[in-house]
Coordinates of C-alpha atoms and ligand atoms in Angstrom, one line a residue:
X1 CA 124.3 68.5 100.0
X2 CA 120.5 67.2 99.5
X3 CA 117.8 68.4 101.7
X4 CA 115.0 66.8 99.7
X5 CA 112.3 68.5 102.0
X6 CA 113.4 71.6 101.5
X7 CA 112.6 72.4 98.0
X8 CA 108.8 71.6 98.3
X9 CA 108.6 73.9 101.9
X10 CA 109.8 77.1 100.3
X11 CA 107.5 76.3 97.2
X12 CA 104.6 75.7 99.6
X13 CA 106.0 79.3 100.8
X14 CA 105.7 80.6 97.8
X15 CA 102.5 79.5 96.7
X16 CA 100.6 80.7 100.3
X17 CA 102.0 84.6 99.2
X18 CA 101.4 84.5 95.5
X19 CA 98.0 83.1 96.6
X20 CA 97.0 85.6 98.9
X21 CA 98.6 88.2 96.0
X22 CA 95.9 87.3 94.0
X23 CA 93.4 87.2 96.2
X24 CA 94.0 90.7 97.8
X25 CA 91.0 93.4 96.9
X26 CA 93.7 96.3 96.9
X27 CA 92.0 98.0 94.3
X28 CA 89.1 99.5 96.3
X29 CA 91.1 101.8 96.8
X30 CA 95.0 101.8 95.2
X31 CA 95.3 102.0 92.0
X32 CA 97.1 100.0 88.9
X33 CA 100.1 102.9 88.4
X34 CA 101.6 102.7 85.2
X35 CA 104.9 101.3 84.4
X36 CA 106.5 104.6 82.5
X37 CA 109.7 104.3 80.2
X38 CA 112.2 106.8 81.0
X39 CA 113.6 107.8 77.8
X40 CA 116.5 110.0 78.8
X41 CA 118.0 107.7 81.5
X42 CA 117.8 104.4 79.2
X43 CA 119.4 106.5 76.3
X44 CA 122.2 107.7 79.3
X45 CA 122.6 103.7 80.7
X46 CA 122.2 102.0 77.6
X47 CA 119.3 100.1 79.1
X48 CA 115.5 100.1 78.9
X49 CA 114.9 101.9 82.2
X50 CA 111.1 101.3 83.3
X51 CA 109.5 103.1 86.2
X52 CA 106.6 101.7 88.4
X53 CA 104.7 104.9 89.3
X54 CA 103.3 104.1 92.8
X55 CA 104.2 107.4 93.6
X56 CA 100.7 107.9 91.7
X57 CA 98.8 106.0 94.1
X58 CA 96.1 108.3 96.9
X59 CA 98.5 108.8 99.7
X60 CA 101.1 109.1 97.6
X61 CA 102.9 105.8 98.3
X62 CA 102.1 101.9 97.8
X63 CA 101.9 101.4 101.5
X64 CA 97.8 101.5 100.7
X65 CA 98.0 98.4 99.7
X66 CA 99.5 96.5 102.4
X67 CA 97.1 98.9 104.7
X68 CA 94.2 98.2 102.9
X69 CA 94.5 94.4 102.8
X70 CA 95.4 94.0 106.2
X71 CA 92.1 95.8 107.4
X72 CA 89.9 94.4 105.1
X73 CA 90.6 91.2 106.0
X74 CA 90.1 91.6 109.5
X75 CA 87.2 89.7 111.7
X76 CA 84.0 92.1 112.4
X77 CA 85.2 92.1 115.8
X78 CA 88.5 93.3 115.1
X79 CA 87.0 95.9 113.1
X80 CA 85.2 97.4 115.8
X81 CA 87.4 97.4 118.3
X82 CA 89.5 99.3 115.7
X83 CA 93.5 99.6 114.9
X84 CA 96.6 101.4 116.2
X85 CA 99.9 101.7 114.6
X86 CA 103.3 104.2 115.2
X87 CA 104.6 105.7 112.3
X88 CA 105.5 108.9 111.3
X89 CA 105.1 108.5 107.4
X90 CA 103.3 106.9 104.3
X91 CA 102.2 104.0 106.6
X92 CA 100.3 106.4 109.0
X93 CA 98.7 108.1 106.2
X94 CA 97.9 104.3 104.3
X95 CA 96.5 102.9 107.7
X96 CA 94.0 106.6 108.1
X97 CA 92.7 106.3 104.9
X98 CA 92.2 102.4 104.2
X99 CA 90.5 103.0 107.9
X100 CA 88.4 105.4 107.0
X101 CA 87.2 103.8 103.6
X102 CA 86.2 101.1 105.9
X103 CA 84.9 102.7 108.8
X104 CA 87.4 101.3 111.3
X105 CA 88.8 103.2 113.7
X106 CA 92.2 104.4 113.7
X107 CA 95.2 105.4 116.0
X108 CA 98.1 106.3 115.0
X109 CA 100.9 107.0 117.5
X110 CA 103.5 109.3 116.2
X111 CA 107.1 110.8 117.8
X112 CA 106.4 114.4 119.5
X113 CA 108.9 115.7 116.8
X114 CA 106.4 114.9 113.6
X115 CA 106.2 117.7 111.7
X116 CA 102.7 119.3 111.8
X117 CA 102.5 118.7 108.3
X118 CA 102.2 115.2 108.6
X119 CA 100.4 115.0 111.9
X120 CA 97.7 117.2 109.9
X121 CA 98.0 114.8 107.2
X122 CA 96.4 112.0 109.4
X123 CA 93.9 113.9 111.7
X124 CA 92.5 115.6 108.2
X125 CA 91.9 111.5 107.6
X126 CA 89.9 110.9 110.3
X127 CA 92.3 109.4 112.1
X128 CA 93.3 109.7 115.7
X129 CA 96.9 111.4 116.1
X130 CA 98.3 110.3 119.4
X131 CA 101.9 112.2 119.6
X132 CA 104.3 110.1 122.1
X133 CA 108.2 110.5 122.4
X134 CA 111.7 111.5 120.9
X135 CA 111.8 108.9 118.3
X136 CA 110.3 106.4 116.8
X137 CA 111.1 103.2 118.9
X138 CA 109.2 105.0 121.8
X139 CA 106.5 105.5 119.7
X140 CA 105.9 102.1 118.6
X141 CA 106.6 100.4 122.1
X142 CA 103.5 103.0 123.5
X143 CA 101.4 102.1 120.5
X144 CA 102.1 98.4 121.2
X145 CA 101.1 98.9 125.2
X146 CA 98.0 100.8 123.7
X147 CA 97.2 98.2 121.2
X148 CA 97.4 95.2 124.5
X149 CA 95.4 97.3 126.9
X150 CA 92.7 98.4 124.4
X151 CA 92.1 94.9 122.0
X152 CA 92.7 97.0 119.2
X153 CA 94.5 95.2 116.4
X154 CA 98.2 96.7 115.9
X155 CA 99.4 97.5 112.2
X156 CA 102.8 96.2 111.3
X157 CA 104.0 98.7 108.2
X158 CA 105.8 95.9 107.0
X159 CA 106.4 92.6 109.4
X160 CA 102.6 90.7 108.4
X161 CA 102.2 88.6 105.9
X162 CA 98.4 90.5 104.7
X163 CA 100.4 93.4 104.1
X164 CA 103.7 91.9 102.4
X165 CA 100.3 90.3 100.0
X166 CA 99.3 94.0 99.9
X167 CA 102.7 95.5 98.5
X168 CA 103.1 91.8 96.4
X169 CA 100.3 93.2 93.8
X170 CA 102.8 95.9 92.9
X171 CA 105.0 92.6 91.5
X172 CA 101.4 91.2 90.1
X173 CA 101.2 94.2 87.8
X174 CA 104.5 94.7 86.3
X175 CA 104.6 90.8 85.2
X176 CA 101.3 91.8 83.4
X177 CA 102.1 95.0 82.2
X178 CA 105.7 93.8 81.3
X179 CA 105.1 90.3 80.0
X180 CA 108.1 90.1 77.3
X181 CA 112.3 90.4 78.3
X182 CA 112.7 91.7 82.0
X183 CA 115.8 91.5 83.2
X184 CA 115.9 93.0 87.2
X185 CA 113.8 94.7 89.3
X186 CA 115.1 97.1 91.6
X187 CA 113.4 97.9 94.7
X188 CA 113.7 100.1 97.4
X189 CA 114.1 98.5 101.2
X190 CA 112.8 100.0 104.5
X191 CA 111.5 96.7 106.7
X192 CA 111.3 95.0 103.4
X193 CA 107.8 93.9 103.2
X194 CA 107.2 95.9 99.5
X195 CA 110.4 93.8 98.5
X196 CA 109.2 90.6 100.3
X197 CA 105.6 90.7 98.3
X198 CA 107.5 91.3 95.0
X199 CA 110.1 88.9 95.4
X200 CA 107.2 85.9 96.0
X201 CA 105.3 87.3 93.1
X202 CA 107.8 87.4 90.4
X203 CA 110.0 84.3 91.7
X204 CA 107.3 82.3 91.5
X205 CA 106.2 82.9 88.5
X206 CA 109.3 84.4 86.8
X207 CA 112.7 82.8 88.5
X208 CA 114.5 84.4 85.7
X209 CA 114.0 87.9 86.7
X210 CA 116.6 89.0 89.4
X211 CA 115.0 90.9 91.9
X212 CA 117.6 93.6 93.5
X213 CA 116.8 95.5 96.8
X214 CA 118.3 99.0 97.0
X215 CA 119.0 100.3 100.4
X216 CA 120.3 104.0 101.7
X217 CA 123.9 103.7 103.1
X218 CA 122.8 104.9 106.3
X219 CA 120.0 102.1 107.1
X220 CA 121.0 98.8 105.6
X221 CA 119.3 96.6 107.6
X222 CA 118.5 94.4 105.1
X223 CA 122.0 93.9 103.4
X224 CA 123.7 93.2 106.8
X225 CA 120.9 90.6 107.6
X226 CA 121.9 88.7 104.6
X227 CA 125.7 88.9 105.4
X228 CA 125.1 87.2 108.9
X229 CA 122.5 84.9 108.2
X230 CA 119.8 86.9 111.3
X231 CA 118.4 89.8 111.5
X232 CA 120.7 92.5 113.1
X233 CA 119.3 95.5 114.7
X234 CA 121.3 98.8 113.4
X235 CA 122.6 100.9 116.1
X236 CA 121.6 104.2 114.3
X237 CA 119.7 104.4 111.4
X238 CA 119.9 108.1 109.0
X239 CA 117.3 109.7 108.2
X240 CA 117.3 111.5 105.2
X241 CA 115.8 108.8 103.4
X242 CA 112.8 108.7 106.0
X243 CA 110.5 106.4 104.3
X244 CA 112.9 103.6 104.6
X245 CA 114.9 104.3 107.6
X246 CA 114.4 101.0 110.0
X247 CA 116.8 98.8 112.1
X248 CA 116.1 95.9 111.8
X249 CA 114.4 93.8 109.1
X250 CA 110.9 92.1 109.6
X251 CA 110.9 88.4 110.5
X252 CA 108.7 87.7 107.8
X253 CA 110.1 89.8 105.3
X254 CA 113.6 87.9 105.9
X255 CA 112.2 84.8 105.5
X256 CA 111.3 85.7 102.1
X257 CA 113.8 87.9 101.4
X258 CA 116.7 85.3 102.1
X259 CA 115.0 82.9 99.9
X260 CA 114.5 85.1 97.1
X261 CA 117.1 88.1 96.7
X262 CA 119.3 88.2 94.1
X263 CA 121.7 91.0 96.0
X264 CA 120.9 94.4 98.0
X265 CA 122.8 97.4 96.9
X266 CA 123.6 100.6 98.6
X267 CA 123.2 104.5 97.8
X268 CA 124.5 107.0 99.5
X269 CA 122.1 111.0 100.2
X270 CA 123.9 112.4 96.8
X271 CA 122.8 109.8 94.8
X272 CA 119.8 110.0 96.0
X273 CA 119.3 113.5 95.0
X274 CA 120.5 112.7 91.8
X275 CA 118.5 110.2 91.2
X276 CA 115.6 112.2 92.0
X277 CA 117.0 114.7 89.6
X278 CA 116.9 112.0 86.6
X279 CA 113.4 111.4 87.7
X280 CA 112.4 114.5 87.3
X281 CA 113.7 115.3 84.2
X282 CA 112.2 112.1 82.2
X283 CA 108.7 112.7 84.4
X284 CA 108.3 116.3 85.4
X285 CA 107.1 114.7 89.0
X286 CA 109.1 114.5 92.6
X287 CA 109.7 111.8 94.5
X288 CA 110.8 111.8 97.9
X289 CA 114.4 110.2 98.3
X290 CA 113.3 106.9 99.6
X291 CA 111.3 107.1 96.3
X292 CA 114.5 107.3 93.8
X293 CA 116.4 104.6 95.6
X294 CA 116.0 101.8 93.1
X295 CA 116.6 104.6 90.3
X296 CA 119.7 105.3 92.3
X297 CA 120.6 101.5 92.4
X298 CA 119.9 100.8 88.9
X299 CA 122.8 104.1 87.7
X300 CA 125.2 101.9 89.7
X301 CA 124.5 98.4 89.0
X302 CA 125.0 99.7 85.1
X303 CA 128.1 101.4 86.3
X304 CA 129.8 98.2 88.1
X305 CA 128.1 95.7 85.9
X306 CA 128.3 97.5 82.4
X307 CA 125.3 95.7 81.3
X308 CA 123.6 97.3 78.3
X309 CA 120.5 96.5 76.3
X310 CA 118.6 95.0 79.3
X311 CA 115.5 96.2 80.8
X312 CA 115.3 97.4 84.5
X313 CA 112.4 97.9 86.7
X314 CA 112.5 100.7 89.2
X315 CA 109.8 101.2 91.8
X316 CA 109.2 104.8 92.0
X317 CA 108.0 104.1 96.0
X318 CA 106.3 107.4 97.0
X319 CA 106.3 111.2 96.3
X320 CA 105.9 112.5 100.6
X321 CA 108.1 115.3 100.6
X322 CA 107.6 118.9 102.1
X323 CA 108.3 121.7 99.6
X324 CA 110.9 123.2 101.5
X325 CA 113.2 120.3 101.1
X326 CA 113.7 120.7 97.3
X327 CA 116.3 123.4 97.4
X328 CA 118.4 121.1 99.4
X329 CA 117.7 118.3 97.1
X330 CA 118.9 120.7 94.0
X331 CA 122.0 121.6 95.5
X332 CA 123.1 118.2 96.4
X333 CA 122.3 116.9 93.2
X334 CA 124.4 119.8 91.3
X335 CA 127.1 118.8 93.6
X336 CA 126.4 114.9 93.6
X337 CA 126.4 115.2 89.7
X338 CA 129.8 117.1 90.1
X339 CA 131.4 114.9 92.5
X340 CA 130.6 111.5 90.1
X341 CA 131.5 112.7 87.0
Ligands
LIG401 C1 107.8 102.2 103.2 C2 108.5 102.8 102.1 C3 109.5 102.0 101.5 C4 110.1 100.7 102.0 O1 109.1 99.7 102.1 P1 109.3 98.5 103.1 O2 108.2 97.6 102.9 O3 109.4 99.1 104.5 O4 110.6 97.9 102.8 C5 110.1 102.6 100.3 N1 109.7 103.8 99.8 C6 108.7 104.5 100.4 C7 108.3 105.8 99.8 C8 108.1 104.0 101.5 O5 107.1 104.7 102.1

């Protein structure tokens, strides 16, 4: 079937993110993280196994630079009436800092169950810490009231189209640090906004390069979006993978996504941990779990595929673990490591 307009509307798309890509002054405060071979895991897969290190970045994570755009960008007004967002994680920590550096400032409204360590992790930012019920939907629908009654401007971690442009410079630098044979990039999904700005990047530019979202087993909001055509709201999301556990995928990130997707595996918590393992081992650094899903994706897209000699992207998303957790991780992995062999 023709549908001659179509074509030039989802360029037009395109264009508008790779545009604002370009344009977004992310690096006052991220920074270009390398894109690291790891030897051992491309000599295990056969494959030219590249990590993205945005585990590297201040925070920890990449979500500084969908933070950091969004509030640059915003009128003087906006800025000071200041900004509010819910989250328990890398966002809350992106949103403090790229507030502070601009002297906005910040609320961040988190569940009552956020562990001190990252409640501390925000107040010792500058940031307001505003702790509001059992889980996260509760938190975000009080941050949202907040956000109407005070005119402060709320901070979507992934559903606006200044951060998707944030987390698209991530796409911006591998192309340039990468410019020769690239087969796939793999990366990690939560509400899919860091897969969203990569996808418009690297399509644009690169149509050749399949772009592959990995997603934990236990909050694939993403891959069942895809299946029905909408976005579906998970009834329960796990949460071992905490950086990317979301219900439902963001409106603008789906509009993107479904456009630009090649196909959206799933991991389940072992391979996780054994991915984090294999990360270790070629790096000497941690990553939190959501942090080794495309590492995790790219072990079984070799396996199912048996693809050799290409070279695979992962984004290494963020290193926001507590200590404590690692002996957990260890274990699973010995086991995990067991249990596939
Ligand atoms: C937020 C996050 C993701 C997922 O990003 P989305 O834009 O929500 O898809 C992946 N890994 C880490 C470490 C994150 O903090």
């Amino acid at each position: 079937m023709n549908h001659p307009a179509e074509p030039d509307t989802q360029l037009d798309l395109l264009e508008h993110y790779v545009k604002k890509i370009l344009a977004a002054p992310v690096y006052d405060l991220a920074v270009r993280t390398p894109l690291q071979p790891a030897p051992a895991l491309s000599a295990a897969l056969g494959n030219q196994v590249l990590l993205k290190r945005e585990d590297l970045q201040p925070t920890f994570s990449f979500k500084i630079r969908g933070a950091y755009n969004k509030l640059v960008q915003l009128s003087d007004e906006q800025k000071r009436r200041g900004v509010i967002t819910a989250s328990a994680g890398n966002h809350a920590q992106g949103v403090a800092l790229a507030a502070r550096e601009l002297g906005i400032k910040a609320t961040i409204v988190m569940p009552s169950t956020t562990p001190q360590l990252k409640v501390q992790g925000v107040s010792s930012r500058g940031a307001e810490a505003v702790l509001y019920g059992e889980s996260f939907p509760f938190a975000l629908a009080h941050a949202l009231q907040l956000a109407e009654r005070s005119g402060q401007t709320f901070v979507s971690p992934f559903d606006d189209p200044d951060v998707i442009a944030g987390q698209g410079t991530v796409g911006m630098e591998i192309l340039r640090q990468h410019p020769v044979r690239l087969d796939a990039i793999f990366v990690p999904v939560g509400g899919g906004g860091l897969i969203a700005g990569i996808a418009a990047y690297v399509k644009y530019l690169r149509p050749e390069v399949r772009i592959v979202g990995v997603e934990s087993e236990h909050s694939n909001c993403l891959q069942q979006a895809l299946q029905v055509g909408e976005r579906v709201v998970l009834p329960s999301v796990g949460t071992f993978a905490d950086g990317v556990a979301v219900a439902q995928v963001g409106a603008h990130c789906f509009e993107l996504c479904r456009l630009l997707v090649d196909e959206v595996l799933t991991v389940s918590n072992d391979e996780l941990c054994c991915a984090m393992k294999d990360i270790y081992d070629d790096t000497r650094s941690i990553t939190e779990p959501s942090g080794a899903l495309a590492v995790a994706g790219i072990k079984q897209y070799v396996a199912r595929r048996g693809v050799q000699g290409e070279t695979l992207v992962a984004i290494d998303s963020g290193a926001n673990i507590n200590f404590d957790r690692l002996g957990q991780v260890a274990e699973r992995a010995a086991l995990g490591a067991g249990a596939l062999a």
